[in-house]
Amino acid sequence: MTLYKQKARSDFRYMGRCGKFLTVVFCIFLLLLGLGQAALGVLLQLDLSKVSDTDFVTILSRINFSGEMVFGVTYLILPKVVLAGAGLALIVAVLGFVAICLEKQRLLVLLAYFALLSLCFQIICYSMVNVTRNKIDSDLQITIKTSFSEYEGVDSNVSASRAWDKIFFEFECCGYDTVISNTDNYHEFNDTAWWARRTNSLKHVPTSCCKSATLSNYNTLQDTNCEVQLLTHRNKGCWSEIDTLFRKYITHVLKVSLAALILEAFLVVVPFVVCASVRHIKTVRLFEEEYQ
């Protein structure tokens, strides 16, 4: 019987040590992933300045996200969701270190509950980012292309026109694709509503495409070198710039979120193993002290 008790105690100690080691390793990786996710959330938030204009959000909101949710509004809150997921991951990681160092059963149980909470939120974060990527793949290009055809010029009050004028400034671009003289893209704007509304048939781009234009004068500016001769216009296509912006960090966020999700799933279970080991060892010690 004594040998059996010693073996059981040894098994629980071994199990507890393994649990502690795994918890520390998982918390280290989760800490790094949380910091990485936080950095990605900050970068996403900084990029929002280019797409947060009300008129541009209206264009993006033509894309249905899920149910009554629309892409434009959802994309604006996405960085906050990513940052919240990162914050919870960091709390779990720090709590894990404290719980293992102190070997307190209540802290270990609290760690498991926080890991479960963070896991649930990380699932929401991952799902939102994944749906966002799918919408970028399936709907973004056709929505941007359609809105470009609605462009009416710098004097228009149509939301899509105002959005595109601001896009030309924010992304330092012109047209859906690049506008280049003596190429097939020479008449890039001929599919837009502006083409038929031009006051001068020699104009190939609106003044909002000109490098000399500013947000305060683009609707009154006259620049023949830019509008007619295409010498001083912005020579980058807008779609490639928009596509790059939306895709730049999305895949990285998905990978980090998935990795954090997996670690948090383990941290829901492992603390209970450590907790059981700590409780068993304390029970054995009390039993031995009582019968010595």
PDB file of C-alpha atoms in Angstrom:
ATOM      1  CA  MET A   1       0.000   0.000   0.000  1.00  0.00           C
ATOM      2  CA  THR A   2       2.846   2.384   0.855  1.00  0.00           C
ATOM      3  CA  LEU A   3       4.532   1.682  -2.467  1.00  0.00           C
ATOM      4  CA  TYR A   4       1.229   2.313  -4.259  1.00  0.00           C
ATOM      5  CA  LYS A   5       0.802   5.673  -2.507  1.00  0.00           C
ATOM      6  CA  GLN A   6       4.361   6.677  -3.328  1.00  0.00           C
ATOM      7  CA  LYS A   7       3.843   5.726  -6.966  1.00  0.00           C
ATOM      8  CA  ALA A   8       0.559   7.659  -7.146  1.00  0.00           C
ATOM      9  CA  ARG A   9       2.211  10.674  -5.553  1.00  0.00           C
ATOM     10  CA  SER A  10       5.110  10.412  -8.001  1.00  0.00           C
ATOM     11  CA  ASP A  11       2.695  10.189 -10.949  1.00  0.00           C
ATOM     12  CA  PHE A  12       0.805  13.274  -9.837  1.00  0.00           C
ATOM     13  CA  ARG A  13       4.060  15.194  -9.334  1.00  0.00           C
ATOM     14  CA  TYR A  14       5.198  14.223 -12.825  1.00  0.00           C
ATOM     15  CA  MET A  15       1.833  15.223 -14.264  1.00  0.00           C
ATOM     16  CA  GLY A  16       1.946  18.509 -12.378  1.00  0.00           C
ATOM     17  CA  ARG A  17       5.463  19.323 -13.576  1.00  0.00           C
ATOM     18  CA  CYS A  18       4.479  18.592 -17.170  1.00  0.00           C
ATOM     19  CA  GLY A  19       1.397  20.774 -16.755  1.00  0.00           C
ATOM     20  CA  LYS A  20       3.452  23.632 -15.319  1.00  0.00           C
ATOM     21  CA  PHE A  21       6.020  23.360 -18.101  1.00  0.00           C
ATOM     22  CA  LEU A  22       3.339  23.351 -20.797  1.00  0.00           C
ATOM     23  CA  THR A  23       1.533  26.281 -19.185  1.00  0.00           C
ATOM     24  CA  VAL A  24       4.722  28.353 -19.100  1.00  0.00           C
ATOM     25  CA  VAL A  25       5.549  27.482 -22.732  1.00  0.00           C
ATOM     26  CA  PHE A  26       1.995  28.233 -23.895  1.00  0.00           C
ATOM     27  CA  CYS A  27       1.980  31.528 -21.986  1.00  0.00           C
ATOM     28  CA  ILE A  28       5.304  32.601 -23.511  1.00  0.00           C
ATOM     29  CA  PHE A  29       4.022  31.952 -27.021  1.00  0.00           C
ATOM     30  CA  LEU A  30       0.657  33.538 -26.210  1.00  0.00           C
ATOM     31  CA  LEU A  31       2.434  36.624 -24.879  1.00  0.00           C
ATOM     32  CA  LEU A  32       4.373  36.956 -28.137  1.00  0.00           C
ATOM     33  CA  LEU A  33       1.254  36.343 -30.220  1.00  0.00           C
ATOM     34  CA  GLY A  34      -0.677  38.888 -28.163  1.00  0.00           C
ATOM     35  CA  LEU A  35       2.004  41.511 -28.778  1.00  0.00           C
ATOM     36  CA  GLY A  36       2.008  40.657 -32.484  1.00  0.00           C
ATOM     37  CA  GLN A  37      -1.772  40.839 -32.672  1.00  0.00           C
ATOM     38  CA  ALA A  38      -1.712  44.194 -30.879  1.00  0.00           C
ATOM     39  CA  ALA A  39       0.831  45.532 -33.388  1.00  0.00           C
ATOM     40  CA  LEU A  40      -1.331  44.353 -36.298  1.00  0.00           C
ATOM     41  CA  GLY A  41      -4.390  45.954 -34.711  1.00  0.00           C
ATOM     42  CA  VAL A  42      -2.545  49.271 -34.419  1.00  0.00           C
ATOM     43  CA  LEU A  43      -1.410  49.068 -38.060  1.00  0.00           C
ATOM     44  CA  LEU A  44      -4.975  48.334 -39.188  1.00  0.00           C
ATOM     45  CA  GLN A  45      -6.210  51.293 -37.149  1.00  0.00           C
ATOM     46  CA  LEU A  46      -3.622  53.611 -38.726  1.00  0.00           C
ATOM     47  CA  ASP A  47      -4.687  52.534 -42.223  1.00  0.00           C
ATOM     48  CA  LEU A  48      -8.323  53.344 -41.457  1.00  0.00           C
ATOM     49  CA  SER A  49      -7.636  57.022 -42.128  1.00  0.00           C
ATOM     50  CA  LYS A  50      -7.620  56.248 -45.854  1.00  0.00           C
ATOM     51  CA  VAL A  51     -10.975  54.474 -45.881  1.00  0.00           C
ATOM     52  CA  SER A  52     -12.893  56.104 -43.020  1.00  0.00           C
ATOM     53  CA  ASP A  53     -14.369  58.902 -45.146  1.00  0.00           C
ATOM     54  CA  THR A  54     -18.167  58.749 -44.975  1.00  0.00           C
ATOM     55  CA  ASP A  55     -18.607  58.617 -48.756  1.00  0.00           C
ATOM     56  CA  PHE A  56     -16.080  55.796 -49.161  1.00  0.00           C
ATOM     57  CA  VAL A  57     -17.683  53.863 -46.297  1.00  0.00           C
ATOM     58  CA  THR A  58     -21.000  54.245 -48.140  1.00  0.00           C
ATOM     59  CA  ILE A  59     -19.457  52.510 -51.170  1.00  0.00           C
ATOM     60  CA  LEU A  60     -18.018  49.723 -49.015  1.00  0.00           C
ATOM     61  CA  SER A  61     -21.370  49.332 -47.280  1.00  0.00           C
ATOM     62  CA  ARG A  62     -22.868  48.097 -50.539  1.00  0.00           C
ATOM     63  CA  ILE A  63     -21.165  44.814 -49.667  1.00  0.00           C
ATOM     64  CA  ASN A  64     -23.283  42.731 -47.322  1.00  0.00           C
ATOM     65  CA  PHE A  65     -21.140  41.317 -44.520  1.00  0.00           C
ATOM     66  CA  SER A  66     -23.475  39.030 -42.599  1.00  0.00           C
ATOM     67  CA  GLY A  67     -27.189  39.422 -41.956  1.00  0.00           C
ATOM     68  CA  GLU A  68     -27.848  43.131 -41.493  1.00  0.00           C
ATOM     69  CA  MET A  69     -24.151  43.911 -41.054  1.00  0.00           C
ATOM     70  CA  VAL A  70     -22.424  45.710 -43.931  1.00  0.00           C
ATOM     71  CA  PHE A  71     -18.763  45.561 -44.889  1.00  0.00           C
ATOM     72  CA  GLY A  72     -18.018  49.278 -44.549  1.00  0.00           C
ATOM     73  CA  VAL A  73     -19.104  49.644 -40.923  1.00  0.00           C
ATOM     74  CA  THR A  74     -17.704  46.246 -39.920  1.00  0.00           C
ATOM     75  CA  TYR A  75     -14.277  47.036 -41.369  1.00  0.00           C
ATOM     76  CA  LEU A  76     -14.113  50.207 -39.274  1.00  0.00           C
ATOM     77  CA  ILE A  77     -14.559  48.261 -36.020  1.00  0.00           C
ATOM     78  CA  LEU A  78     -12.298  45.364 -37.049  1.00  0.00           C
ATOM     79  CA  PRO A  79      -9.056  46.908 -35.636  1.00  0.00           C
ATOM     80  CA  LYS A  80     -10.782  47.414 -32.270  1.00  0.00           C
ATOM     81  CA  VAL A  81     -11.871  43.753 -32.229  1.00  0.00           C
ATOM     82  CA  VAL A  82      -8.306  42.657 -33.058  1.00  0.00           C
ATOM     83  CA  LEU A  83      -6.885  44.892 -30.305  1.00  0.00           C
ATOM     84  CA  ALA A  84      -9.423  43.578 -27.788  1.00  0.00           C
ATOM     85  CA  GLY A  85      -8.456  40.004 -28.669  1.00  0.00           C
ATOM     86  CA  ALA A  86      -4.793  40.918 -28.219  1.00  0.00           C
ATOM     87  CA  GLY A  87      -5.512  42.508 -24.839  1.00  0.00           C
ATOM     88  CA  LEU A  88      -7.302  39.407 -23.562  1.00  0.00           C
ATOM     89  CA  ALA A  89      -4.483  37.170 -24.819  1.00  0.00           C
ATOM     90  CA  LEU A  90      -1.916  39.275 -22.939  1.00  0.00           C
ATOM     91  CA  ILE A  91      -3.992  39.145 -19.740  1.00  0.00           C
ATOM     92  CA  VAL A  92      -4.217  35.351 -19.993  1.00  0.00           C
ATOM     93  CA  ALA A  93      -0.455  35.062 -20.578  1.00  0.00           C
ATOM     94  CA  VAL A  94       0.453  37.248 -17.587  1.00  0.00           C
ATOM     95  CA  LEU A  95      -2.116  35.520 -15.371  1.00  0.00           C
ATOM     96  CA  GLY A  96      -0.636  32.179 -16.409  1.00  0.00           C
ATOM     97  CA  PHE A  97       2.845  33.178 -15.245  1.00  0.00           C
ATOM     98  CA  VAL A  98       1.482  34.421 -11.901  1.00  0.00           C
ATOM     99  CA  ALA A  99      -0.654  31.304 -11.343  1.00  0.00           C
ATOM    100  CA  ILE A 100       2.259  28.937 -12.032  1.00  0.00           C
ATOM    101  CA  CYS A 101       4.679  30.881  -9.831  1.00  0.00           C
ATOM    102  CA  LEU A 102       2.296  31.006  -6.859  1.00  0.00           C
ATOM    103  CA  GLU A 103       0.731  27.568  -7.438  1.00  0.00           C
ATOM    104  CA  LYS A 104      -2.597  28.804  -6.099  1.00  0.00           C
ATOM    105  CA  GLN A 105      -5.570  26.652  -7.064  1.00  0.00           C
ATOM    106  CA  ARG A 106      -7.914  29.634  -7.314  1.00  0.00           C
ATOM    107  CA  LEU A 107      -5.530  31.434  -9.642  1.00  0.00           C
ATOM    108  CA  LEU A 108      -5.232  28.317 -11.809  1.00  0.00           C
ATOM    109  CA  VAL A 109      -9.021  28.045 -12.061  1.00  0.00           C
ATOM    110  CA  LEU A 110      -9.219  31.783 -12.792  1.00  0.00           C
ATOM    111  CA  LEU A 111      -6.620  31.296 -15.534  1.00  0.00           C
ATOM    112  CA  ALA A 112      -8.757  28.582 -17.137  1.00  0.00           C
ATOM    113  CA  TYR A 113     -11.867  30.790 -17.053  1.00  0.00           C
ATOM    114  CA  PHE A 114     -10.019  33.784 -18.519  1.00  0.00           C
ATOM    115  CA  ALA A 115      -8.554  31.524 -21.201  1.00  0.00           C
ATOM    116  CA  LEU A 116     -12.084  30.340 -22.036  1.00  0.00           C
ATOM    117  CA  LEU A 117     -13.323  33.931 -22.248  1.00  0.00           C
ATOM    118  CA  SER A 118     -10.385  34.904 -24.443  1.00  0.00           C
ATOM    119  CA  LEU A 119     -10.922  31.791 -26.569  1.00  0.00           C
ATOM    120  CA  CYS A 120     -14.555  32.726 -27.235  1.00  0.00           C
ATOM    121  CA  PHE A 121     -13.585  36.282 -28.165  1.00  0.00           C
ATOM    122  CA  GLN A 122     -10.721  35.037 -30.337  1.00  0.00           C
ATOM    123  CA  ILE A 123     -13.191  32.826 -32.231  1.00  0.00           C
ATOM    124  CA  ILE A 124     -15.309  35.919 -32.918  1.00  0.00           C
ATOM    125  CA  CYS A 125     -12.211  37.847 -34.024  1.00  0.00           C
ATOM    126  CA  TYR A 126     -11.020  35.046 -36.303  1.00  0.00           C
ATOM    127  CA  SER A 127     -14.493  34.650 -37.822  1.00  0.00           C
ATOM    128  CA  MET A 128     -14.808  38.385 -38.525  1.00  0.00           C
ATOM    129  CA  VAL A 129     -11.369  38.572 -40.122  1.00  0.00           C
ATOM    130  CA  ASN A 130     -12.007  35.432 -42.178  1.00  0.00           C
ATOM    131  CA  VAL A 131     -15.349  36.736 -43.493  1.00  0.00           C
ATOM    132  CA  THR A 132     -13.659  40.080 -44.230  1.00  0.00           C
ATOM    133  CA  ARG A 133     -10.987  38.345 -46.307  1.00  0.00           C
ATOM    134  CA  ASN A 134     -13.640  36.356 -48.184  1.00  0.00           C
ATOM    135  CA  LYS A 135     -15.571  39.544 -48.956  1.00  0.00           C
ATOM    136  CA  ILE A 136     -12.376  41.202 -50.182  1.00  0.00           C
ATOM    137  CA  ASP A 137     -11.790  38.221 -52.470  1.00  0.00           C
ATOM    138  CA  SER A 138     -15.340  37.983 -53.796  1.00  0.00           C
ATOM    139  CA  ASP A 139     -17.034  41.393 -53.688  1.00  0.00           C
ATOM    140  CA  LEU A 140     -14.596  44.268 -53.196  1.00  0.00           C
ATOM    141  CA  GLN A 141     -13.272  44.579 -56.749  1.00  0.00           C
ATOM    142  CA  ILE A 142     -16.641  44.557 -58.496  1.00  0.00           C
ATOM    143  CA  THR A 143     -18.041  47.044 -55.959  1.00  0.00           C
ATOM    144  CA  ILE A 144     -15.140  49.460 -56.464  1.00  0.00           C
ATOM    145  CA  LYS A 145     -15.365  49.060 -60.260  1.00  0.00           C
ATOM    146  CA  THR A 146     -19.108  49.728 -60.273  1.00  0.00           C
ATOM    147  CA  SER A 147     -18.761  52.821 -58.101  1.00  0.00           C
ATOM    148  CA  PHE A 148     -16.023  54.159 -60.395  1.00  0.00           C
ATOM    149  CA  SER A 149     -18.410  54.021 -63.365  1.00  0.00           C
ATOM    150  CA  GLU A 150     -20.741  56.323 -61.372  1.00  0.00           C
ATOM    151  CA  TYR A 151     -18.098  59.059 -61.105  1.00  0.00           C
ATOM    152  CA  GLU A 152     -19.542  62.363 -62.392  1.00  0.00           C
ATOM    153  CA  GLY A 153     -16.698  64.816 -61.860  1.00  0.00           C
ATOM    154  CA  VAL A 154     -15.385  67.288 -59.304  1.00  0.00           C
ATOM    155  CA  ASP A 155     -18.564  69.408 -59.330  1.00  0.00           C
ATOM    156  CA  SER A 156     -20.880  66.516 -58.463  1.00  0.00           C
ATOM    157  CA  ASN A 157     -22.713  66.067 -55.176  1.00  0.00           C
ATOM    158  CA  VAL A 158     -23.166  62.338 -55.725  1.00  0.00           C
ATOM    159  CA  SER A 159     -21.644  60.338 -52.869  1.00  0.00           C
ATOM    160  CA  ALA A 160     -19.670  58.022 -55.178  1.00  0.00           C
ATOM    161  CA  SER A 161     -18.130  61.005 -56.998  1.00  0.00           C
ATOM    162  CA  ARG A 162     -17.072  62.710 -53.780  1.00  0.00           C
ATOM    163  CA  ALA A 163     -15.629  59.419 -52.564  1.00  0.00           C
ATOM    164  CA  TRP A 164     -13.521  58.958 -55.688  1.00  0.00           C
ATOM    165  CA  ASP A 165     -12.183  62.514 -55.578  1.00  0.00           C
ATOM    166  CA  LYS A 166     -10.973  61.817 -52.043  1.00  0.00           C
ATOM    167  CA  ILE A 167      -9.605  58.417 -53.087  1.00  0.00           C
ATOM    168  CA  PHE A 168      -7.462  60.150 -55.721  1.00  0.00           C
ATOM    169  CA  PHE A 169      -5.949  62.281 -52.954  1.00  0.00           C
ATOM    170  CA  GLU A 170      -5.652  59.673 -50.192  1.00  0.00           C
ATOM    171  CA  PHE A 171      -4.065  57.004 -52.384  1.00  0.00           C
ATOM    172  CA  GLU A 172      -2.266  59.457 -54.724  1.00  0.00           C
ATOM    173  CA  CYS A 173      -3.754  57.663 -57.710  1.00  0.00           C
ATOM    174  CA  CYS A 174      -5.914  58.347 -60.759  1.00  0.00           C
ATOM    175  CA  GLY A 175      -8.584  56.171 -62.337  1.00  0.00           C
ATOM    176  CA  TYR A 176      -9.469  52.573 -61.654  1.00  0.00           C
ATOM    177  CA  ASP A 177      -6.371  51.442 -63.565  1.00  0.00           C
ATOM    178  CA  THR A 178      -3.306  53.489 -64.438  1.00  0.00           C
ATOM    179  CA  VAL A 179      -3.908  56.320 -66.921  1.00  0.00           C
ATOM    180  CA  ILE A 180      -1.023  56.415 -69.417  1.00  0.00           C
ATOM    181  CA  SER A 181      -0.713  58.423 -72.644  1.00  0.00           C
ATOM    182  CA  ASN A 182      -0.749  56.598 -76.000  1.00  0.00           C
ATOM    183  CA  THR A 183      -1.883  53.281 -74.487  1.00  0.00           C
ATOM    184  CA  ASP A 184      -5.167  51.428 -74.113  1.00  0.00           C
ATOM    185  CA  ASN A 185      -5.572  53.199 -70.770  1.00  0.00           C
ATOM    186  CA  TYR A 186      -5.549  56.622 -72.437  1.00  0.00           C
ATOM    187  CA  HIS A 187      -9.339  56.758 -72.100  1.00  0.00           C
ATOM    188  CA  GLU A 188      -9.547  55.243 -68.609  1.00  0.00           C
ATOM    189  CA  PHE A 189     -12.488  57.490 -67.684  1.00  0.00           C
ATOM    190  CA  ASN A 190     -14.599  56.872 -70.794  1.00  0.00           C
ATOM    191  CA  ASP A 191     -16.788  54.368 -68.930  1.00  0.00           C
ATOM    192  CA  THR A 192     -17.660  56.871 -66.216  1.00  0.00           C
ATOM    193  CA  ALA A 193     -20.613  59.271 -66.107  1.00  0.00           C
ATOM    194  CA  TRP A 194     -18.097  62.149 -66.112  1.00  0.00           C
ATOM    195  CA  TRP A 195     -16.968  61.362 -69.667  1.00  0.00           C
ATOM    196  CA  ALA A 196     -20.295  62.518 -71.143  1.00  0.00           C
ATOM    197  CA  ARG A 197     -20.519  65.515 -68.775  1.00  0.00           C
ATOM    198  CA  ARG A 198     -17.111  67.006 -69.618  1.00  0.00           C
ATOM    199  CA  THR A 199     -17.127  70.658 -70.632  1.00  0.00           C
ATOM    200  CA  ASN A 200     -14.050  70.043 -72.771  1.00  0.00           C
ATOM    201  CA  SER A 201     -13.807  66.886 -74.892  1.00  0.00           C
ATOM    202  CA  LEU A 202      -9.994  67.101 -74.802  1.00  0.00           C
ATOM    203  CA  LYS A 203      -9.894  66.395 -71.076  1.00  0.00           C
ATOM    204  CA  HIS A 204      -8.929  62.845 -70.169  1.00  0.00           C
ATOM    205  CA  VAL A 205      -8.810  63.079 -66.365  1.00  0.00           C
ATOM    206  CA  PRO A 206     -10.562  65.290 -63.782  1.00  0.00           C
ATOM    207  CA  THR A 207      -8.594  67.916 -61.872  1.00  0.00           C
ATOM    208  CA  SER A 208      -8.719  65.814 -58.698  1.00  0.00           C
ATOM    209  CA  CYS A 209      -6.190  63.564 -60.463  1.00  0.00           C
ATOM    210  CA  CYS A 210      -3.689  66.394 -60.879  1.00  0.00           C
ATOM    211  CA  LYS A 211      -0.563  66.563 -58.744  1.00  0.00           C
ATOM    212  CA  SER A 212      -1.042  70.333 -58.480  1.00  0.00           C
ATOM    213  CA  ALA A 213      -4.524  69.925 -56.976  1.00  0.00           C
ATOM    214  CA  THR A 214      -5.342  70.214 -53.287  1.00  0.00           C
ATOM    215  CA  LEU A 215      -8.481  69.377 -51.336  1.00  0.00           C
ATOM    216  CA  SER A 216      -9.316  73.086 -51.219  1.00  0.00           C
ATOM    217  CA  ASN A 217      -8.943  73.910 -54.934  1.00  0.00           C
ATOM    218  CA  TYR A 218      -9.432  70.727 -56.976  1.00  0.00           C
ATOM    219  CA  ASN A 219     -12.996  71.620 -57.995  1.00  0.00           C
ATOM    220  CA  THR A 220     -11.938  74.999 -59.442  1.00  0.00           C
ATOM    221  CA  LEU A 221      -8.442  74.179 -60.718  1.00  0.00           C
ATOM    222  CA  GLN A 222      -7.546  74.381 -64.418  1.00  0.00           C
ATOM    223  CA  ASP A 223      -4.428  72.426 -65.424  1.00  0.00           C
ATOM    224  CA  THR A 224      -4.047  71.654 -69.122  1.00  0.00           C
ATOM    225  CA  ASN A 225      -0.765  69.791 -68.628  1.00  0.00           C
ATOM    226  CA  CYS A 226      -2.615  67.392 -66.381  1.00  0.00           C
ATOM    227  CA  GLU A 227      -6.169  67.166 -67.730  1.00  0.00           C
ATOM    228  CA  VAL A 228      -5.408  67.217 -71.451  1.00  0.00           C
ATOM    229  CA  GLN A 229      -1.765  66.300 -72.021  1.00  0.00           C
ATOM    230  CA  LEU A 230      -1.505  63.833 -69.115  1.00  0.00           C
ATOM    231  CA  LEU A 231       1.912  65.126 -68.098  1.00  0.00           C
ATOM    232  CA  THR A 232       1.342  65.994 -64.441  1.00  0.00           C
ATOM    233  CA  HIS A 233      -1.417  63.641 -63.306  1.00  0.00           C
ATOM    234  CA  ARG A 234      -1.023  60.957 -60.656  1.00  0.00           C
ATOM    235  CA  ASN A 235       0.163  57.923 -62.573  1.00  0.00           C
ATOM    236  CA  LYS A 236      -0.894  55.083 -60.272  1.00  0.00           C
ATOM    237  CA  GLY A 237      -4.108  53.118 -60.664  1.00  0.00           C
ATOM    238  CA  CYS A 238      -6.433  53.272 -57.650  1.00  0.00           C
ATOM    239  CA  TRP A 239      -7.652  49.677 -57.619  1.00  0.00           C
ATOM    240  CA  SER A 240      -4.183  48.218 -57.056  1.00  0.00           C
ATOM    241  CA  GLU A 241      -3.614  50.676 -54.183  1.00  0.00           C
ATOM    242  CA  ILE A 242      -6.987  49.928 -52.572  1.00  0.00           C
ATOM    243  CA  ASP A 243      -6.528  46.176 -52.971  1.00  0.00           C
ATOM    244  CA  THR A 244      -3.059  46.353 -51.399  1.00  0.00           C
ATOM    245  CA  LEU A 245      -4.380  48.337 -48.428  1.00  0.00           C
ATOM    246  CA  PHE A 246      -7.150  45.858 -47.645  1.00  0.00           C
ATOM    247  CA  ARG A 247      -4.954  42.781 -48.056  1.00  0.00           C
ATOM    248  CA  LYS A 248      -1.766  44.092 -46.449  1.00  0.00           C
ATOM    249  CA  TYR A 249      -2.320  42.755 -42.929  1.00  0.00           C
ATOM    250  CA  ILE A 250      -5.449  40.595 -43.176  1.00  0.00           C
ATOM    251  CA  THR A 251      -3.647  37.260 -43.727  1.00  0.00           C
ATOM    252  CA  HIS A 252      -1.198  37.942 -40.891  1.00  0.00           C
ATOM    253  CA  VAL A 253      -4.077  38.763 -38.525  1.00  0.00           C
ATOM    254  CA  LEU A 254      -5.775  35.485 -39.462  1.00  0.00           C
ATOM    255  CA  LYS A 255      -2.663  33.415 -38.754  1.00  0.00           C
ATOM    256  CA  VAL A 256      -1.906  35.115 -35.428  1.00  0.00           C
ATOM    257  CA  SER A 257      -5.530  34.889 -34.309  1.00  0.00           C
ATOM    258  CA  LEU A 258      -5.720  31.184 -35.173  1.00  0.00           C
ATOM    259  CA  ALA A 259      -2.473  30.430 -33.324  1.00  0.00           C
ATOM    260  CA  ALA A 260      -3.664  32.351 -30.244  1.00  0.00           C
ATOM    261  CA  LEU A 261      -6.975  30.518 -30.417  1.00  0.00           C
ATOM    262  CA  ILE A 262      -5.250  27.115 -30.338  1.00  0.00           C
ATOM    263  CA  LEU A 263      -3.016  28.070 -27.395  1.00  0.00           C
ATOM    264  CA  GLU A 264      -5.961  29.431 -25.429  1.00  0.00           C
ATOM    265  CA  ALA A 265      -7.840  26.169 -26.005  1.00  0.00           C
ATOM    266  CA  PHE A 266      -4.959  24.299 -24.353  1.00  0.00           C
ATOM    267  CA  LEU A 267      -4.839  26.833 -21.512  1.00  0.00           C
ATOM    268  CA  VAL A 268      -8.472  26.074 -20.711  1.00  0.00           C
ATOM    269  CA  VAL A 269      -7.537  22.457 -19.908  1.00  0.00           C
ATOM    270  CA  VAL A 270      -3.923  22.411 -18.656  1.00  0.00           C
ATOM    271  CA  PRO A 271      -4.486  24.576 -15.520  1.00  0.00           C
ATOM    272  CA  PHE A 272      -6.971  22.012 -14.212  1.00  0.00           C
ATOM    273  CA  VAL A 273      -4.296  19.315 -14.569  1.00  0.00           C
ATOM    274  CA  VAL A 274      -1.869  21.440 -12.540  1.00  0.00           C
ATOM    275  CA  CYS A 275      -4.621  22.236 -10.055  1.00  0.00           C
ATOM    276  CA  ALA A 276      -5.415  18.536  -9.564  1.00  0.00           C
ATOM    277  CA  SER A 277      -1.728  17.794  -9.031  1.00  0.00           C
ATOM    278  CA  VAL A 278      -1.337  20.572  -6.452  1.00  0.00           C
ATOM    279  CA  ARG A 279      -4.454  19.429  -4.593  1.00  0.00           C
ATOM    280  CA  HIS A 280      -3.371  15.784  -4.569  1.00  0.00           C
ATOM    281  CA  ILE A 281       0.121  16.575  -3.278  1.00  0.00           C
ATOM    282  CA  LYS A 282      -1.309  18.763  -0.502  1.00  0.00           C
ATOM    283  CA  THR A 283      -3.743  15.997   0.462  1.00  0.00           C
ATOM    284  CA  VAL A 284      -0.962  13.392   0.620  1.00  0.00           C
ATOM    285  CA  ARG A 285       1.190  15.693   2.760  1.00  0.00           C
ATOM    286  CA  LEU A 286      -1.638  16.283   5.213  1.00  0.00           C
ATOM    287  CA  PHE A 287      -2.323  12.536   5.369  1.00  0.00           C
ATOM    288  CA  GLU A 288       1.350  11.759   6.047  1.00  0.00           C
ATOM    289  CA  GLU A 289       1.648  14.469   8.712  1.00  0.00           C
ATOM    290  CA  GLU A 290      -1.453  13.170  10.460  1.00  0.00           C
ATOM    291  CA  TYR A 291      -0.223   9.563  10.699  1.00  0.00           C
ATOM    292  CA  GLN A 292       3.430  10.225  11.468  1.00  0.00           C
TER     293      GLN A 292
END
